[in-house]
């Protein structure tokens, strides 16, 4: 049976590359993005043409992670067509860089609606089917910014720290159902997200900082330089990490994966310590059995 994968944010970047790669590996892929009849019409058509040209089981869904009804409709469409969903890649996201004080509450809400509430909506929509299957894999695309905090990136980092907490709780709570929850933590990769920063709306607050506001430009310059450097990796390493996680047997997958070689030495000791802490937390709260994924006889996920 072909593994069925639902990907959010598949118009460009990691999501687009994952959709194409996985379909070519023989997966049944539901590549989702918002506004297929508008802003993403070209991206939808490109994926549909690829599927037709290469005979791939690659289907495009209109899915806006900020809208409950859109998420439910897309998930039900995928289930109706494939009969199951084995893997969800919660990839849709937006980035922000600027002085924390200058972001409005509405901007915080906008970013969290995509980066945090979006995965919650998608997971809520798909988990009843996964629990019935007694198997499944939730891949949450976090970031190195979900583990470390550069100045002027608090809005984005806060959303990724929140996603890390959610994925951690899901990993405990879903283990009796054979459902795995994991995190992928990329560093800087050349993708369109680096060209679409959400800037702070309150420019009067920025002006109040005077020369201190220039720290944000110094941080952004690092990303700009990396985005134009030929040695900066594209999406392939991240997509390879997705594939490894999917093809690793249930119960053997690492919780956190750092696909960016330049950051592995920095983050992996931190992640190793966090994994040891999970063991302690499970013991303290008398739920040690939740550290072990209940294996399913199902072939999916």
PDB file of C-alpha atoms in Angstrom, residues 125-293:
ATOM      1  CA  UNK A 125      -8.804  17.249  11.513  1.00  0.00           C
ATOM      2  CA  UNK A 126      -6.608  14.235  10.752  1.00  0.00           C
ATOM      3  CA  UNK A 127      -6.129  12.586  14.146  1.00  0.00           C
ATOM      4  CA  UNK A 128      -9.525  10.862  14.416  1.00  0.00           C
ATOM      5  CA  UNK A 129      -8.698   8.906  11.247  1.00  0.00           C
ATOM      6  CA  UNK A 130      -5.167   8.148  12.459  1.00  0.00           C
ATOM      7  CA  UNK A 131      -6.484   6.928  15.803  1.00  0.00           C
ATOM      8  CA  UNK A 132      -8.864   4.598  13.974  1.00  0.00           C
ATOM      9  CA  UNK A 133      -5.930   3.350  11.895  1.00  0.00           C
ATOM     10  CA  UNK A 134      -3.838   2.933  15.062  1.00  0.00           C
ATOM     11  CA  UNK A 135      -0.920   4.440  13.174  1.00  0.00           C
ATOM     12  CA  UNK A 136       0.323   7.715  11.750  1.00  0.00           C
ATOM     13  CA  UNK A 137       3.126  10.253  11.716  1.00  0.00           C
ATOM     14  CA  UNK A 138       2.923  13.978  12.406  1.00  0.00           C
ATOM     15  CA  UNK A 139       5.989  15.861  11.155  1.00  0.00           C
ATOM     16  CA  UNK A 140       6.146  19.399  12.539  1.00  0.00           C
ATOM     17  CA  UNK A 141       8.462  21.752  10.681  1.00  0.00           C
ATOM     18  CA  UNK A 142      10.018  23.815  13.439  1.00  0.00           C
ATOM     19  CA  UNK A 143      13.310  25.685  13.118  1.00  0.00           C
ATOM     20  CA  UNK A 144      16.602  26.303  14.817  1.00  0.00           C
ATOM     21  CA  UNK A 145      14.653  29.382  15.907  1.00  0.00           C
ATOM     22  CA  UNK A 146      12.516  27.015  17.957  1.00  0.00           C
ATOM     23  CA  UNK A 147      15.555  26.300  20.118  1.00  0.00           C
ATOM     24  CA  UNK A 148      17.594  29.539  20.096  1.00  0.00           C
ATOM     25  CA  UNK A 149      16.487  33.187  20.001  1.00  0.00           C
ATOM     26  CA  UNK A 150      18.345  35.859  18.027  1.00  0.00           C
ATOM     27  CA  UNK A 151      17.374  39.457  18.832  1.00  0.00           C
ATOM     28  CA  UNK A 152      14.545  40.892  16.715  1.00  0.00           C
ATOM     29  CA  UNK A 153      13.152  37.426  15.955  1.00  0.00           C
ATOM     30  CA  UNK A 154      11.009  36.957  19.052  1.00  0.00           C
ATOM     31  CA  UNK A 155       7.678  36.776  17.217  1.00  0.00           C
ATOM     32  CA  UNK A 156       8.823  33.968  14.933  1.00  0.00           C
ATOM     33  CA  UNK A 157      10.809  32.203  17.646  1.00  0.00           C
ATOM     34  CA  UNK A 158       7.876  32.306  20.059  1.00  0.00           C
ATOM     35  CA  UNK A 159       5.695  30.552  17.492  1.00  0.00           C
ATOM     36  CA  UNK A 160       8.294  27.845  16.910  1.00  0.00           C
ATOM     37  CA  UNK A 161       8.912  27.357  20.641  1.00  0.00           C
ATOM     38  CA  UNK A 162       5.146  26.869  20.971  1.00  0.00           C
ATOM     39  CA  UNK A 163       5.150  24.350  18.124  1.00  0.00           C
ATOM     40  CA  UNK A 164       7.942  22.436  19.861  1.00  0.00           C
ATOM     41  CA  UNK A 165       5.830  22.194  23.016  1.00  0.00           C
ATOM     42  CA  UNK A 166       2.803  21.008  21.072  1.00  0.00           C
ATOM     43  CA  UNK A 167       4.785  18.343  19.240  1.00  0.00           C
ATOM     44  CA  UNK A 168       6.239  17.150  22.551  1.00  0.00           C
ATOM     45  CA  UNK A 169       2.806  16.767  24.149  1.00  0.00           C
ATOM     46  CA  UNK A 170       1.406  15.046  21.055  1.00  0.00           C
ATOM     47  CA  UNK A 171       4.311  12.575  21.204  1.00  0.00           C
ATOM     48  CA  UNK A 172       3.316  11.556  24.718  1.00  0.00           C
ATOM     49  CA  UNK A 173      -0.452  11.583  24.269  1.00  0.00           C
ATOM     50  CA  UNK A 174      -0.671   9.815  20.915  1.00  0.00           C
ATOM     51  CA  UNK A 175       1.798   7.021  21.647  1.00  0.00           C
ATOM     52  CA  UNK A 176      -0.943   4.583  22.828  1.00  0.00           C
ATOM     53  CA  UNK A 177      -2.500   4.865  19.348  1.00  0.00           C
ATOM     54  CA  UNK A 178       0.698   4.133  17.438  1.00  0.00           C
ATOM     55  CA  UNK A 179       0.873   7.738  16.238  1.00  0.00           C
ATOM     56  CA  UNK A 180       4.289   9.385  16.183  1.00  0.00           C
ATOM     57  CA  UNK A 181       4.953  13.116  16.571  1.00  0.00           C
ATOM     58  CA  UNK A 182       8.342  14.484  15.510  1.00  0.00           C
ATOM     59  CA  UNK A 183      10.098  17.780  14.849  1.00  0.00           C
ATOM     60  CA  UNK A 184      12.396  18.864  12.035  1.00  0.00           C
ATOM     61  CA  UNK A 185      14.529  21.900  12.919  1.00  0.00           C
ATOM     62  CA  UNK A 186      16.118  23.478   9.820  1.00  0.00           C
ATOM     63  CA  UNK A 187      18.573  26.327   9.904  1.00  0.00           C
ATOM     64  CA  UNK A 188      19.007  28.747   7.005  1.00  0.00           C
ATOM     65  CA  UNK A 189      18.101  27.286   3.615  1.00  0.00           C
ATOM     66  CA  UNK A 190      17.531  29.073   0.335  1.00  0.00           C
ATOM     67  CA  UNK A 191      13.747  29.167   0.080  1.00  0.00           C
ATOM     68  CA  UNK A 192      11.241  31.958  -0.644  1.00  0.00           C
ATOM     69  CA  UNK A 193      10.427  32.409   3.059  1.00  0.00           C
ATOM     70  CA  UNK A 194      13.656  34.419   3.385  1.00  0.00           C
ATOM     71  CA  UNK A 195      12.193  36.994   1.004  1.00  0.00           C
ATOM     72  CA  UNK A 196       8.842  37.355   2.783  1.00  0.00           C
ATOM     73  CA  UNK A 197       9.580  38.639   6.281  1.00  0.00           C
ATOM     74  CA  UNK A 198       6.648  40.048   8.224  1.00  0.00           C
ATOM     75  CA  UNK A 199       7.889  43.493   9.301  1.00  0.00           C
ATOM     76  CA  UNK A 200       6.634  45.308  12.418  1.00  0.00           C
ATOM     77  CA  UNK A 201       3.688  47.592  11.731  1.00  0.00           C
ATOM     78  CA  UNK A 202       4.348  50.169  14.447  1.00  0.00           C
ATOM     79  CA  UNK A 203       7.148  52.162  12.844  1.00  0.00           C
ATOM     80  CA  UNK A 204       6.799  54.899  15.464  1.00  0.00           C
ATOM     81  CA  UNK A 205       8.082  52.404  18.046  1.00  0.00           C
ATOM     82  CA  UNK A 206      10.949  51.513  15.740  1.00  0.00           C
ATOM     83  CA  UNK A 207      11.867  55.195  15.467  1.00  0.00           C
ATOM     84  CA  UNK A 208      11.847  55.487  19.264  1.00  0.00           C
ATOM     85  CA  UNK A 209      14.707  52.991  19.435  1.00  0.00           C
ATOM     86  CA  UNK A 210      16.977  55.278  17.444  1.00  0.00           C
ATOM     87  CA  UNK A 211      20.344  53.657  16.599  1.00  0.00           C
ATOM     88  CA  UNK A 212      19.428  50.549  18.615  1.00  0.00           C
ATOM     89  CA  UNK A 213      16.909  49.643  15.923  1.00  0.00           C
ATOM     90  CA  UNK A 214      19.814  48.891  13.614  1.00  0.00           C
ATOM     91  CA  UNK A 215      20.415  45.582  15.373  1.00  0.00           C
ATOM     92  CA  UNK A 216      17.525  44.199  13.364  1.00  0.00           C
ATOM     93  CA  UNK A 217      19.239  45.143  10.125  1.00  0.00           C
ATOM     94  CA  UNK A 218      22.394  43.365  11.258  1.00  0.00           C
ATOM     95  CA  UNK A 219      20.426  40.206  11.964  1.00  0.00           C
ATOM     96  CA  UNK A 220      18.619  40.446   8.640  1.00  0.00           C
ATOM     97  CA  UNK A 221      21.906  40.957   6.827  1.00  0.00           C
ATOM     98  CA  UNK A 222      23.024  37.520   7.964  1.00  0.00           C
ATOM     99  CA  UNK A 223      19.957  35.962   6.343  1.00  0.00           C
ATOM    100  CA  UNK A 224      20.328  38.067   3.199  1.00  0.00           C
ATOM    101  CA  UNK A 225      23.962  37.055   2.808  1.00  0.00           C
ATOM    102  CA  UNK A 226      23.130  33.378   3.328  1.00  0.00           C
ATOM    103  CA  UNK A 227      20.247  33.549   0.876  1.00  0.00           C
ATOM    104  CA  UNK A 228      22.564  34.793  -1.855  1.00  0.00           C
ATOM    105  CA  UNK A 229      25.519  32.537  -1.043  1.00  0.00           C
ATOM    106  CA  UNK A 230      25.921  29.565  -3.410  1.00  0.00           C
ATOM    107  CA  UNK A 231      27.032  27.297  -0.573  1.00  0.00           C
ATOM    108  CA  UNK A 232      23.796  27.809   1.382  1.00  0.00           C
ATOM    109  CA  UNK A 233      21.749  24.625   1.034  1.00  0.00           C
ATOM    110  CA  UNK A 234      18.403  24.552  -0.722  1.00  0.00           C
ATOM    111  CA  UNK A 235      15.492  22.399   0.452  1.00  0.00           C
ATOM    112  CA  UNK A 236      16.986  18.986  -0.379  1.00  0.00           C
ATOM    113  CA  UNK A 237      18.468  18.211   3.046  1.00  0.00           C
ATOM    114  CA  UNK A 238      15.179  19.021   4.731  1.00  0.00           C
ATOM    115  CA  UNK A 239      13.188  16.897   2.296  1.00  0.00           C
ATOM    116  CA  UNK A 240      15.660  14.048   2.820  1.00  0.00           C
ATOM    117  CA  UNK A 241      15.002  14.333   6.560  1.00  0.00           C
ATOM    118  CA  UNK A 242      11.257  14.061   5.947  1.00  0.00           C
ATOM    119  CA  UNK A 243      11.778  10.936   3.849  1.00  0.00           C
ATOM    120  CA  UNK A 244      14.073   9.320   6.419  1.00  0.00           C
ATOM    121  CA  UNK A 245      11.527   9.910   9.154  1.00  0.00           C
ATOM    122  CA  UNK A 246       8.707   8.446   7.084  1.00  0.00           C
ATOM    123  CA  UNK A 247      10.734   5.397   6.108  1.00  0.00           C
ATOM    124  CA  UNK A 248      12.136   4.764   9.589  1.00  0.00           C
ATOM    125  CA  UNK A 249      10.057   2.109  11.368  1.00  0.00           C
ATOM    126  CA  UNK A 250       7.523   3.375  13.886  1.00  0.00           C
ATOM    127  CA  UNK A 251       9.000   3.497  17.356  1.00  0.00           C
ATOM    128  CA  UNK A 252      12.528   4.109  16.078  1.00  0.00           C
ATOM    129  CA  UNK A 253      12.234   7.695  14.864  1.00  0.00           C
ATOM    130  CA  UNK A 254      14.130  10.445  16.673  1.00  0.00           C
ATOM    131  CA  UNK A 255      11.932  13.130  18.173  1.00  0.00           C
ATOM    132  CA  UNK A 256      14.066  15.995  16.862  1.00  0.00           C
ATOM    133  CA  UNK A 257      16.010  16.076  13.594  1.00  0.00           C
ATOM    134  CA  UNK A 258      18.443  18.836  12.631  1.00  0.00           C
ATOM    135  CA  UNK A 259      18.888  18.587   8.846  1.00  0.00           C
ATOM    136  CA  UNK A 260      21.239  21.553   8.480  1.00  0.00           C
ATOM    137  CA  UNK A 261      24.831  20.332   8.831  1.00  0.00           C
ATOM    138  CA  UNK A 262      26.133  23.719   9.986  1.00  0.00           C
ATOM    139  CA  UNK A 263      23.835  23.664  13.026  1.00  0.00           C
ATOM    140  CA  UNK A 264      24.104  20.064  14.119  1.00  0.00           C
ATOM    141  CA  UNK A 265      27.048  20.627  16.469  1.00  0.00           C
ATOM    142  CA  UNK A 266      25.180  23.510  18.121  1.00  0.00           C
ATOM    143  CA  UNK A 267      21.745  21.937  18.512  1.00  0.00           C
ATOM    144  CA  UNK A 268      22.270  18.219  18.903  1.00  0.00           C
ATOM    145  CA  UNK A 269      23.744  18.384  22.452  1.00  0.00           C
ATOM    146  CA  UNK A 270      20.782  20.546  23.427  1.00  0.00           C
ATOM    147  CA  UNK A 271      18.387  18.045  21.859  1.00  0.00           C
ATOM    148  CA  UNK A 272      20.108  15.106  23.515  1.00  0.00           C
ATOM    149  CA  UNK A 273      19.715  16.771  26.904  1.00  0.00           C
ATOM    150  CA  UNK A 274      16.061  17.498  26.140  1.00  0.00           C
ATOM    151  CA  UNK A 275      15.455  13.840  25.264  1.00  0.00           C
ATOM    152  CA  UNK A 276      16.921  12.804  28.617  1.00  0.00           C
ATOM    153  CA  UNK A 277      14.722  15.371  30.337  1.00  0.00           C
ATOM    154  CA  UNK A 278      11.616  13.856  28.686  1.00  0.00           C
ATOM    155  CA  UNK A 279      12.448  10.578  30.421  1.00  0.00           C
ATOM    156  CA  UNK A 280      12.647  12.378  33.764  1.00  0.00           C
ATOM    157  CA  UNK A 281       9.385  14.253  33.150  1.00  0.00           C
ATOM    158  CA  UNK A 282       7.593  11.017  32.280  1.00  0.00           C
ATOM    159  CA  UNK A 283       8.826   9.437  35.501  1.00  0.00           C
ATOM    160  CA  UNK A 284       7.924  12.434  37.670  1.00  0.00           C
ATOM    161  CA  UNK A 285       4.378  12.528  36.331  1.00  0.00           C
ATOM    162  CA  UNK A 286       3.922   8.746  36.427  1.00  0.00           C
ATOM    163  CA  UNK A 287       3.440   8.281  32.679  1.00  0.00           C
ATOM    164  CA  UNK A 288       6.585   6.366  31.743  1.00  0.00           C
ATOM    165  CA  UNK A 289       4.599   4.059  29.467  1.00  0.00           C
ATOM    166  CA  UNK A 290       3.947   7.041  27.174  1.00  0.00           C
ATOM    167  CA  UNK A 291       7.625   7.089  26.278  1.00  0.00           C
ATOM    168  CA  UNK A 292       7.071   3.961  24.155  1.00  0.00           C
ATOM    169  CA  UNK A 293       5.140   4.096  20.918  1.00  0.00           C
TER     170      UNK A 293
END
